[in-house]
Tab-separated table of C-alpha atoms and ligand atoms in Angstrom:
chain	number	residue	atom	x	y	z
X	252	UNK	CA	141.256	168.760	81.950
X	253	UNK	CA	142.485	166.352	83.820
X	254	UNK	CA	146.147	165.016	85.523
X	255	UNK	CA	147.603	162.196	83.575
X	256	UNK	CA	147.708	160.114	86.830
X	257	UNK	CA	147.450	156.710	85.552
X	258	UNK	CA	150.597	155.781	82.689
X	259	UNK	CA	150.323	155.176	78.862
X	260	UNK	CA	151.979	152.050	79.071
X	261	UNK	CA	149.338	150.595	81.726
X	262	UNK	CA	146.450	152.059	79.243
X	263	UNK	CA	148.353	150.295	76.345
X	264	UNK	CA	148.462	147.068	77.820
X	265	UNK	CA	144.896	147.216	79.532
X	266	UNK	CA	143.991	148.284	76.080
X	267	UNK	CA	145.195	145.197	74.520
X	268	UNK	CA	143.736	143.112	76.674
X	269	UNK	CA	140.141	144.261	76.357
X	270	UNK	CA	140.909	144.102	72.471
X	271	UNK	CA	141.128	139.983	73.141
X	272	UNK	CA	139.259	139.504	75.832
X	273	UNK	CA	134.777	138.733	76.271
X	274	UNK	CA	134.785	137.339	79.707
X	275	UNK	CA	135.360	139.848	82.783
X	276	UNK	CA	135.374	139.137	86.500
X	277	UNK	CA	135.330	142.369	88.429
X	278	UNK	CA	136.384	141.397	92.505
X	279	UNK	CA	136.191	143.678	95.761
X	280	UNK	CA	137.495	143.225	99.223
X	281	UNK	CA	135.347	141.733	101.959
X	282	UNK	CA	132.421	143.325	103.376
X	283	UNK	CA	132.026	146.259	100.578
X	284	UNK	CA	131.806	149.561	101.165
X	285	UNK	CA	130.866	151.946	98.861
X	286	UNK	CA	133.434	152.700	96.924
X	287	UNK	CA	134.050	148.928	96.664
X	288	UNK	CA	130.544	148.303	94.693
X	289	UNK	CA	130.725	152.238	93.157
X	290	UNK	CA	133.921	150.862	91.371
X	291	UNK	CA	132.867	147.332	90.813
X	292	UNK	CA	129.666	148.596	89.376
X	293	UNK	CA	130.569	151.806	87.268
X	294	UNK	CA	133.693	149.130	85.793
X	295	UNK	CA	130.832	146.546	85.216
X	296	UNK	CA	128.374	149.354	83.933
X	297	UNK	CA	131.420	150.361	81.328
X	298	UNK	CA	132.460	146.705	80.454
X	299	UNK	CA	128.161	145.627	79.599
X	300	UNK	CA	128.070	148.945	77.677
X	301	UNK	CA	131.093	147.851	75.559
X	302	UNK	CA	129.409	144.352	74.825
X	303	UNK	CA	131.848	142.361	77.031
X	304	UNK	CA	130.523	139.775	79.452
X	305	UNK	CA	131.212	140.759	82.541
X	306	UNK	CA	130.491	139.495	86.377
X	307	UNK	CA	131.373	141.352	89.397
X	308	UNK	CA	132.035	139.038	92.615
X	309	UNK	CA	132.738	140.058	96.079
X	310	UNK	CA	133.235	138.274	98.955
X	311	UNK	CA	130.049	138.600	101.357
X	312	UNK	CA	126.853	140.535	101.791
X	313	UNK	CA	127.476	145.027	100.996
X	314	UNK	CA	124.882	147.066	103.424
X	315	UNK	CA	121.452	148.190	102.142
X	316	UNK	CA	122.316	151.510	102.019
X	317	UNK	CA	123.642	150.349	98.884
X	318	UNK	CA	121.290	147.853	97.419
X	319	UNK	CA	119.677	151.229	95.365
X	320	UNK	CA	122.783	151.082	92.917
X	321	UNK	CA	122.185	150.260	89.112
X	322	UNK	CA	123.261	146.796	89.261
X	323	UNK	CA	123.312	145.595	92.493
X	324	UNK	CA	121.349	143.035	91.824
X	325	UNK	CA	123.543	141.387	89.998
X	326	UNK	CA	126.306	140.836	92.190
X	327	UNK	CA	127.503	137.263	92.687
X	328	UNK	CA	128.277	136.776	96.540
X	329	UNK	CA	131.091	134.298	96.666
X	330	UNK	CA	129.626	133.012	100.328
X	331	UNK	CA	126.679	132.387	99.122
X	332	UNK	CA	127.377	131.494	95.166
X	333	UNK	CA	130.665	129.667	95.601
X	334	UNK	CA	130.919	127.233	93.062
X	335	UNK	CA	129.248	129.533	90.538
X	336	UNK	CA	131.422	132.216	91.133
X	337	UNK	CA	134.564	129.645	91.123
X	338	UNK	CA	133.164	128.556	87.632
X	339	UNK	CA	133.243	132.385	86.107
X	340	UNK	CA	136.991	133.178	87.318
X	341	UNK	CA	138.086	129.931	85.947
X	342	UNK	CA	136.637	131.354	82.800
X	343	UNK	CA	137.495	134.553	83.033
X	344	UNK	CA	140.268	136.038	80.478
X	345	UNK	CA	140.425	139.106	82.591
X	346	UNK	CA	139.951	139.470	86.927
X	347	UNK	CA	139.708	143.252	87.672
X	348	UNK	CA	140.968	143.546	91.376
X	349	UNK	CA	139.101	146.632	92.675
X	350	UNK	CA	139.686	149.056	96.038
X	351	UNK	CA	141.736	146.427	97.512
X	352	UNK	CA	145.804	145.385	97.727
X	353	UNK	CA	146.520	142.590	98.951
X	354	UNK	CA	145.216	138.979	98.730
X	355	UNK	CA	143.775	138.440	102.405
X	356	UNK	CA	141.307	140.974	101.837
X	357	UNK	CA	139.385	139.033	99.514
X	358	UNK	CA	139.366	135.872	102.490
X	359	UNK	CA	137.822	133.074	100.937
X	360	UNK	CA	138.414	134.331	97.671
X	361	UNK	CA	142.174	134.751	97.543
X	362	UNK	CA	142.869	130.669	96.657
X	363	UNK	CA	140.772	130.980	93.584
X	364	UNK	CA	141.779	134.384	92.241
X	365	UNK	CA	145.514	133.210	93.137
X	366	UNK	CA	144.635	130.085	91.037
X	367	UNK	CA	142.208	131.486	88.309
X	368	UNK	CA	144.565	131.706	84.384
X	369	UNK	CA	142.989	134.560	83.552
X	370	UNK	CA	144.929	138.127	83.165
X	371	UNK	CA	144.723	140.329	86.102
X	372	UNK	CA	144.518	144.178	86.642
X	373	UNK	CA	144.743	146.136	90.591
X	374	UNK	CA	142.981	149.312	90.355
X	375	UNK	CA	143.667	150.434	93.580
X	376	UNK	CA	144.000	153.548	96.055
X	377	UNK	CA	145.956	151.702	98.946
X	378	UNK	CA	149.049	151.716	99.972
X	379	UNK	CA	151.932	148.933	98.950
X	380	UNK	CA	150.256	146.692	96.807
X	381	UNK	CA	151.038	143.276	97.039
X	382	UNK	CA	152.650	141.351	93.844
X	383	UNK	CA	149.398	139.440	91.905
X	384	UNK	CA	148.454	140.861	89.112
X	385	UNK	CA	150.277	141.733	85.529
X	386	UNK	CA	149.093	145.179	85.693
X	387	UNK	CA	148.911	147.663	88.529
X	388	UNK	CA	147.510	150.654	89.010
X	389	UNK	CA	147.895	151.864	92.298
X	390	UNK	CA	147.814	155.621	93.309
X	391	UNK	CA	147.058	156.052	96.889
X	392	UNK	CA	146.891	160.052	96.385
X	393	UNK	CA	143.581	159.479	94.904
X	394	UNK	CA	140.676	159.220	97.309
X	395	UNK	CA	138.538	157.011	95.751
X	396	UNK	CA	138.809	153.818	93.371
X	397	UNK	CA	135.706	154.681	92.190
X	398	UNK	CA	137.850	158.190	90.865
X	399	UNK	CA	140.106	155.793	89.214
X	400	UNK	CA	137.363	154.264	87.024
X	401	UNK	CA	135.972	157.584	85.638
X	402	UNK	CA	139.584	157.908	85.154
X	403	UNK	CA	140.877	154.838	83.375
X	404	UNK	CA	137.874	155.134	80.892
X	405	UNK	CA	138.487	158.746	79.874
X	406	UNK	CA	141.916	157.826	78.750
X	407	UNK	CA	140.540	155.247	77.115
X	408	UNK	CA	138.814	157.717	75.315
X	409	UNK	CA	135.433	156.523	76.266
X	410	UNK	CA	133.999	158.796	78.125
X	411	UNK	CA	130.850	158.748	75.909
X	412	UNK	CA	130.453	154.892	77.091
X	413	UNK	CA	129.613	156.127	80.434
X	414	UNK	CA	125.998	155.872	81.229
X	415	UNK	CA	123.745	157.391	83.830
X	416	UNK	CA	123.990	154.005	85.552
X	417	UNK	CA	127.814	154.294	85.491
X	418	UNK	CA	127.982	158.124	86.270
X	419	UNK	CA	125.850	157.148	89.413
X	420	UNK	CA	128.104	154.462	90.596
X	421	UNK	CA	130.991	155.835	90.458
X	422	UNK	CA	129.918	159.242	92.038
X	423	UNK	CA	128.306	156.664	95.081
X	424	UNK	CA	132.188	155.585	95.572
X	425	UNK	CA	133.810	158.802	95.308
X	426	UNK	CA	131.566	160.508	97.610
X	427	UNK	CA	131.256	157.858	100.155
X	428	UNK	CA	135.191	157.432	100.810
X	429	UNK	CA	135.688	160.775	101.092
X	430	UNK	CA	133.083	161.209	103.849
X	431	UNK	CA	130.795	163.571	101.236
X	432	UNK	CA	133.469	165.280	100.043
X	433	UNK	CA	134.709	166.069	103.677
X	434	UNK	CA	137.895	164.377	104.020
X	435	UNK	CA	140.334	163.322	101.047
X	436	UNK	CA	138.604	165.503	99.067
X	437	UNK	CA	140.929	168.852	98.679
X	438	UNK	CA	141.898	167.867	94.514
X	439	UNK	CA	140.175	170.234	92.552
X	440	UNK	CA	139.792	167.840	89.489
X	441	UNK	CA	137.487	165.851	92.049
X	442	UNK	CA	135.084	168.467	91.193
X	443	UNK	CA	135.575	168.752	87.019
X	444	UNK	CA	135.012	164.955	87.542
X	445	UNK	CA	131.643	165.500	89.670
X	446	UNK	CA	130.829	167.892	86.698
X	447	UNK	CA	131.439	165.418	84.004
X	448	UNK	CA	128.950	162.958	86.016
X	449	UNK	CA	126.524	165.899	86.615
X	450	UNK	CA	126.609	165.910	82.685
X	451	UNK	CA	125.463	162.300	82.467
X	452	UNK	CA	121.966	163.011	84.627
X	453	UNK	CA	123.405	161.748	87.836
X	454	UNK	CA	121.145	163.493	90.897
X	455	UNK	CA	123.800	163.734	93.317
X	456	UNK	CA	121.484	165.097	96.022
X	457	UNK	CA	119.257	161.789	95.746
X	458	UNK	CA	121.990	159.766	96.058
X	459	UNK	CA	123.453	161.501	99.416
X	460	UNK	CA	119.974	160.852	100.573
X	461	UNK	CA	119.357	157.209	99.295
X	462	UNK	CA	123.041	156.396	101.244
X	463	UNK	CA	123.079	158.422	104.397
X	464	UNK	CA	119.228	158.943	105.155
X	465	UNK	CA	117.627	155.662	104.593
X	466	UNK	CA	118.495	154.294	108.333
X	467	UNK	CA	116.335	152.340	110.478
X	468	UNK	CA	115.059	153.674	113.669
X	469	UNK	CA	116.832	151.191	115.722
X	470	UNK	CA	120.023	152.521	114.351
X	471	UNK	CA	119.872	155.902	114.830
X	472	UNK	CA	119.313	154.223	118.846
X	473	UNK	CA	122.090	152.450	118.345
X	474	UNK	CA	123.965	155.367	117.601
X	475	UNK	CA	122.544	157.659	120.765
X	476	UNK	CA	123.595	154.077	122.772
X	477	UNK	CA	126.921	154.248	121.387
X	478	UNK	CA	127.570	157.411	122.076
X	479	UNK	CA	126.929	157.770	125.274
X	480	UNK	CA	129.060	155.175	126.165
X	481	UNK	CA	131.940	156.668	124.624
X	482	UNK	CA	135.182	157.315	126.126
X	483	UNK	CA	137.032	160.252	125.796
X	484	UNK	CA	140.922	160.459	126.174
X	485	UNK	CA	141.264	164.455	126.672
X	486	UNK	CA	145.549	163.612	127.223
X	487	UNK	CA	145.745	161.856	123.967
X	488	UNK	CA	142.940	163.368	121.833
X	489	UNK	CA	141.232	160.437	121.435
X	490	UNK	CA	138.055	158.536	121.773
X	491	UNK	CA	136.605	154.824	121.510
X	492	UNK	CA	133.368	153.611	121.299
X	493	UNK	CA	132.379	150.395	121.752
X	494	UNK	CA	129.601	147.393	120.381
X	495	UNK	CA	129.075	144.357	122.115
X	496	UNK	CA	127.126	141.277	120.476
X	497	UNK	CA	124.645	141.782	122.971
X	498	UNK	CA	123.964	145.177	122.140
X	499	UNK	CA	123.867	144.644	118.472
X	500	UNK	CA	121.112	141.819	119.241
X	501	UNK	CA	119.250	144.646	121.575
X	502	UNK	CA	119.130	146.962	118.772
X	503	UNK	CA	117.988	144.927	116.001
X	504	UNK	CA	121.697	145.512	114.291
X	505	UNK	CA	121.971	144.705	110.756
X	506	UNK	CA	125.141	144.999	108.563
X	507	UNK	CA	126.333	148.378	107.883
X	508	UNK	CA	124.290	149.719	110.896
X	509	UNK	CA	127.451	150.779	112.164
X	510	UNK	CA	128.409	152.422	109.424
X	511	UNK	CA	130.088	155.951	109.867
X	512	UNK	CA	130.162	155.742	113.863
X	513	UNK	CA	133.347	155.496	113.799
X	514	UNK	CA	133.375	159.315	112.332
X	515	UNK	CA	131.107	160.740	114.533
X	516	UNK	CA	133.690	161.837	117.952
X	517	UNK	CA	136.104	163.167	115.330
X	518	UNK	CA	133.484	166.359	115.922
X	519	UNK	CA	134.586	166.514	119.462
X	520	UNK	CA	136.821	169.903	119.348
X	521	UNK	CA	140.715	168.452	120.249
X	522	UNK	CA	140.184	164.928	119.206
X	523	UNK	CA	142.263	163.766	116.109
X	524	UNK	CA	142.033	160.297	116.416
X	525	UNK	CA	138.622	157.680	116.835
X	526	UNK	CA	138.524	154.360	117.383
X	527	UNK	CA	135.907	152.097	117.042
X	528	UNK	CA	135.702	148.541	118.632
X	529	UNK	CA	132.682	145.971	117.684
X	530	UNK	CA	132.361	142.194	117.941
X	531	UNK	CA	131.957	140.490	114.830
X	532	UNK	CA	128.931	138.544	114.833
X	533	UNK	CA	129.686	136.284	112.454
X	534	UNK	CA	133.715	135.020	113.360
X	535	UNK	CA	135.511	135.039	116.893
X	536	UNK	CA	137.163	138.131	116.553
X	537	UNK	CA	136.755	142.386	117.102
X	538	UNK	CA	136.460	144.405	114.185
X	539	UNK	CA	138.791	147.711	114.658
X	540	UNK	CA	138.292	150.936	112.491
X	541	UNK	CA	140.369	154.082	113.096
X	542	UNK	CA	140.046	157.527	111.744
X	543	UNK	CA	142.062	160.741	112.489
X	544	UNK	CA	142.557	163.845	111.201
X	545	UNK	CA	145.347	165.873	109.979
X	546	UNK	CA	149.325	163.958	109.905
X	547	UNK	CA	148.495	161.130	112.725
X	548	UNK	CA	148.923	157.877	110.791
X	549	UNK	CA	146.249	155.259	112.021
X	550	UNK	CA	147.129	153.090	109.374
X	551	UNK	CA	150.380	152.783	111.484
X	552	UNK	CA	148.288	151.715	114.692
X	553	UNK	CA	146.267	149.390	112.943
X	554	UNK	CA	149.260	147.526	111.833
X	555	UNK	CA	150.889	147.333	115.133
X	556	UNK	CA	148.154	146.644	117.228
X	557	UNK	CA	145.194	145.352	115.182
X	558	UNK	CA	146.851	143.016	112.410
X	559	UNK	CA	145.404	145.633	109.995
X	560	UNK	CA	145.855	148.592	108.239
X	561	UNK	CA	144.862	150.813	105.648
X	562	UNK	CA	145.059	154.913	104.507
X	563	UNK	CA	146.824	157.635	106.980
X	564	UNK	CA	143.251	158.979	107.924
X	565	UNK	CA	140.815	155.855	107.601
X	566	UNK	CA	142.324	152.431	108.668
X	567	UNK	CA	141.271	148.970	110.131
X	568	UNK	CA	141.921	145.886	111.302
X	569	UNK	CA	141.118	143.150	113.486
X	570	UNK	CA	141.810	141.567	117.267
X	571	UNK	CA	141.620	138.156	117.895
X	572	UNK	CA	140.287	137.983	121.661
X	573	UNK	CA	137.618	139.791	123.669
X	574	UNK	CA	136.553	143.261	123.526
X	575	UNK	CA	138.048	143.818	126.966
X	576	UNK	CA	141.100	142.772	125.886
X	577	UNK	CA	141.194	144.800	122.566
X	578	UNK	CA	140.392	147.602	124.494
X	579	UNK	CA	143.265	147.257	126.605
X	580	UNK	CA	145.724	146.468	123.667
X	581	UNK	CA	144.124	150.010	121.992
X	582	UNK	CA	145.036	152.054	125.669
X	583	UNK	CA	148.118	150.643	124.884
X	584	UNK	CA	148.600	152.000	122.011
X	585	UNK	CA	147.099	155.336	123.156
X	586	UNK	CA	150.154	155.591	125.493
X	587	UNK	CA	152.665	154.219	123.218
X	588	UNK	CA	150.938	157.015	120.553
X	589	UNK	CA	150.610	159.976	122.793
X	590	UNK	CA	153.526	162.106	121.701
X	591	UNK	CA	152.835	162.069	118.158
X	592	UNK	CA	148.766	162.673	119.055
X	593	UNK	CA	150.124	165.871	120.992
X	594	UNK	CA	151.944	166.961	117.881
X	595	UNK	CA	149.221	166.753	116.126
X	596	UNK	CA	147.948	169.726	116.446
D	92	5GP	P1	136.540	150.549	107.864
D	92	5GP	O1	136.920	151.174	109.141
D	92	5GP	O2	135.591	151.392	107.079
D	92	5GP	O3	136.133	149.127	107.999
D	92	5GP	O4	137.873	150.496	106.991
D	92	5GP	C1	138.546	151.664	106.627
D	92	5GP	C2	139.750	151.311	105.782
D	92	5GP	O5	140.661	150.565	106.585
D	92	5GP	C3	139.445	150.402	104.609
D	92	5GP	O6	139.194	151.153	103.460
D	92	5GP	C4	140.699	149.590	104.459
D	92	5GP	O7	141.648	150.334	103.742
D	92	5GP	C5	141.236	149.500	105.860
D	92	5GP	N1	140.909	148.253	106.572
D	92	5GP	C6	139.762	147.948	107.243
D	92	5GP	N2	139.829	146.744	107.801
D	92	5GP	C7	141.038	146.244	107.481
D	92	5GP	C8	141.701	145.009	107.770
D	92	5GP	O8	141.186	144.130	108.454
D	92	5GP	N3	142.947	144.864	107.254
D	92	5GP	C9	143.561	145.848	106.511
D	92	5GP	N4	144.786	145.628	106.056
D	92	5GP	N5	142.960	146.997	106.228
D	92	5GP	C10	141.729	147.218	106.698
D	93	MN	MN1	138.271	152.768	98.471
C-alpha cells in the first residue's frame, strides 16, 4: 500500500476536470531530462489510454538517450513547432505542468501557457512553486515526478489503465532522477511502486541499458578529457570540471553528452559537493549544475551565485559571462561555503 501523499480534494477537482475535458496539453521544462519526458509520457500514455486527446509539448530538443521511449515520437518541440504548438494550448481545456515550478523554466513557452484559457494542473517535485495554475500538486519529498504520475493515477483508481508503454515511462523518470536508485531513493514504497511496474512487463534492466549504455565513443573521450582536467578543492570538499565550446566541437558533442558528469567526482572519497561548468552552445551564457551529498544545500549556491536553483542535492543554474569568470564567481562561493562544506561531514 501506498502513502496518501497527494490530497482528496486535489483528486476531486482533477477528477472533475477530466470528467469535462477531451483536449490535453502535457508541458515540461527546457531541455528535458528524463524524468521530464518519463512524466510527460507515462501522463500522455494514461490520458490516450482513457480516449482523451492529448499532446505533450516541451520546450527544445530531450537527448537520444531518450528517443527509445514509447512515444517520443510524438513530442511537439515548441522551437521547432511554434505556431502548432501555440494552436493546441489555445485549445487546450486542460495544460498539465510537469517536473517544473516556475514559469521561466519553460523560456519561450511561459507567454503562451501564461496566456492559454485552458485549466491548469503543477505536478511537481520542486521546491516553492510559483502561483499559475488552479491546482497544485507539489511534494518535493518525492524524488521523481515521474513517481507522482504512477501516483495520481492509482488514486484515481486506474491503475489497470496503465500500460506497458506507461509502466516504462514512468519507471525511465523515476530511475533517472534518482541516479538508478542511488540518491533520493531511501522510500521504501519506491520499490512496491517498481513492483507494480514490474507487473505491467516493464524490463527494467533494458531500460538502464538503453539510457546509460548507448553513448558514443567520442563521449566516453569527452568524459576521460573532462576528467582529467578536473579540479579538486581538498579544503572545501569540492570539485569542478569544466567544457569549453571548443572542446565540445573537438569531441563531436551532442546534447546530453554531458549528461551525468556532473556526478562522476562525487566518487572522490571527502568530496560532498561537484560542480560542473559548460558553455552553452546555443545562447551567450554558462550552464551550472551542482550536486552534493548528504545536508549541503546546492540549491542554495545556485541561487546566490548562478541565478538558479533547484533540489538540496541536484541543482542548477546559469552565468551570464565567460567561463573564466563563472569560475571565479563559483571559488567564490567555495570560500563563502567552506564552513558549512566542513560540517558536512
Ligand atoms: P541539471 O544539473 O541536471 O541541469 O539540473 C539539476 C536540477 O537543477 C534540475 O532538476 C532543476 O531542478 C535544477 N535546475 C537546473 N538548471 C536550472 C536553472 O537554470 N534554474 C533553476 N531554477 N533550476 C535549475
Ligand atoms: Mn524531476
Amino acid at each position: 500500500m501506498l502513502t496518501k501523499v497527494i490530497e482528496q480534494s486535489k483528486i476531486d477537482s482533477l477528477g472533475r476536470w477530466m470528467e469535462r475535458s477531451d483536449n490535453f496539453v502535457i508541458i515540461a521544462h527546457v531541455a528535458p531530462d528524463g524524468d521530464a519526458i518519463g512524466s510527460s509520457l507515462g501522463l500522455w500514455h494514461y490520458l490516450t489510454a482513457l480516449g482523451k486527446n492529448a499532446h505533450v509539448i516541451v520546450p527544445n530538443a530531450f537527448p537520444d538517450f531518450l528517443k527509445w521511449m514509447p512515444g517520443s515520437r510524438e513530442i511537439v518541440l515548441y522551437d521547432r513547432h511554434r505556431d502548432f504548438a501555440d494552436r493546441l494550448m489555445r485549445q487546450a481545456e486542460v495544460i498539465c505542468c510537469l517536473d517544473f515550478n516556475a514559469l521561466n523554466r519553460i523560456e519561450t513557452m511561459s507567454a503562451s501557457v501564461k496566456a492559454a484559457r485552458a485549466k491548469k494542473i503543477l505536478i511537481d517535485h520542486h521546491l516553492y512553486p510559483e502561483d499559475f495554475c488552479q491546482i497544485v500538486m507539489s511534494y518535493p519529498a518525492i524524488s521523481s515526478t515521474s513517481e507522482l504520475i504512477f501516483r495520481l493515477i492509482c488514486r484515481m483508481s486506474d491503475f489497470d489503465n496503465i500500460t506497458r508503454e506507461a509502466a516504462e515511462c514512468i519507471y525511465t523518470g523515476m530511475m533517472t532522477d534518482t541516479g538508478g536508485f542511488t540518491y533520493n531513493s531511501n522510500n521504501r514504497e519506491i520499490y512496491f511502486i517498481i513492483s507494480e511496474l514490474l507487473s505491467k512487463g516493464i524490463d527494467k534492466d533494458d531500460i538502464y541499458r538503453k539510457v546509460y549504455n548507448t553513448y558514443s565513443e567520442s563521449r566516453l573521450r569527452l568524459m576521460g578529457h573532462v576528467l582529467t582536467q578536473m579540479t579538486v578543492y581538498p579544503e572545501c570538499r569540492a570539485s569542478l570540471i569544466t567544457l569549453t565550446k571548443n572542446e565540445q566541437e573537438q569531441f563531436k558533442y551532442v546534447r546530453g553528452d554531458s549528461e551525468g558528469f556532473v556526478n562522476i567526482p562525487l566518487s572522490i572519497k571527502n568530496v560532498v559537493l561537484s560542480c560542473f561548468l559548460r558553455e552553452d552552445t546555443e545562447r551567450p551564457l554558462i550552464k551550472a549544475s551542482l550536486r552534493s551529498v548528504g545536508t549541503f544545500p546546492c540549491n542554495q549556491l545556485a541561487a546566490e551565485y548562478f541565478n538558479g536553483g533547484g533540489h538540496l542535492n541536484a541543482s542548477g543554474g546559469e552565468f551570464y559571462g565567460t567561463l573564466a569568470e563563472a569560475r571565479a564567481v563559483w571559488e567564490e562561493a567555495l570560500a563563502k561555503f567552506k564552513p558549512l562544506l566542513h560540517e558536512n561531514l
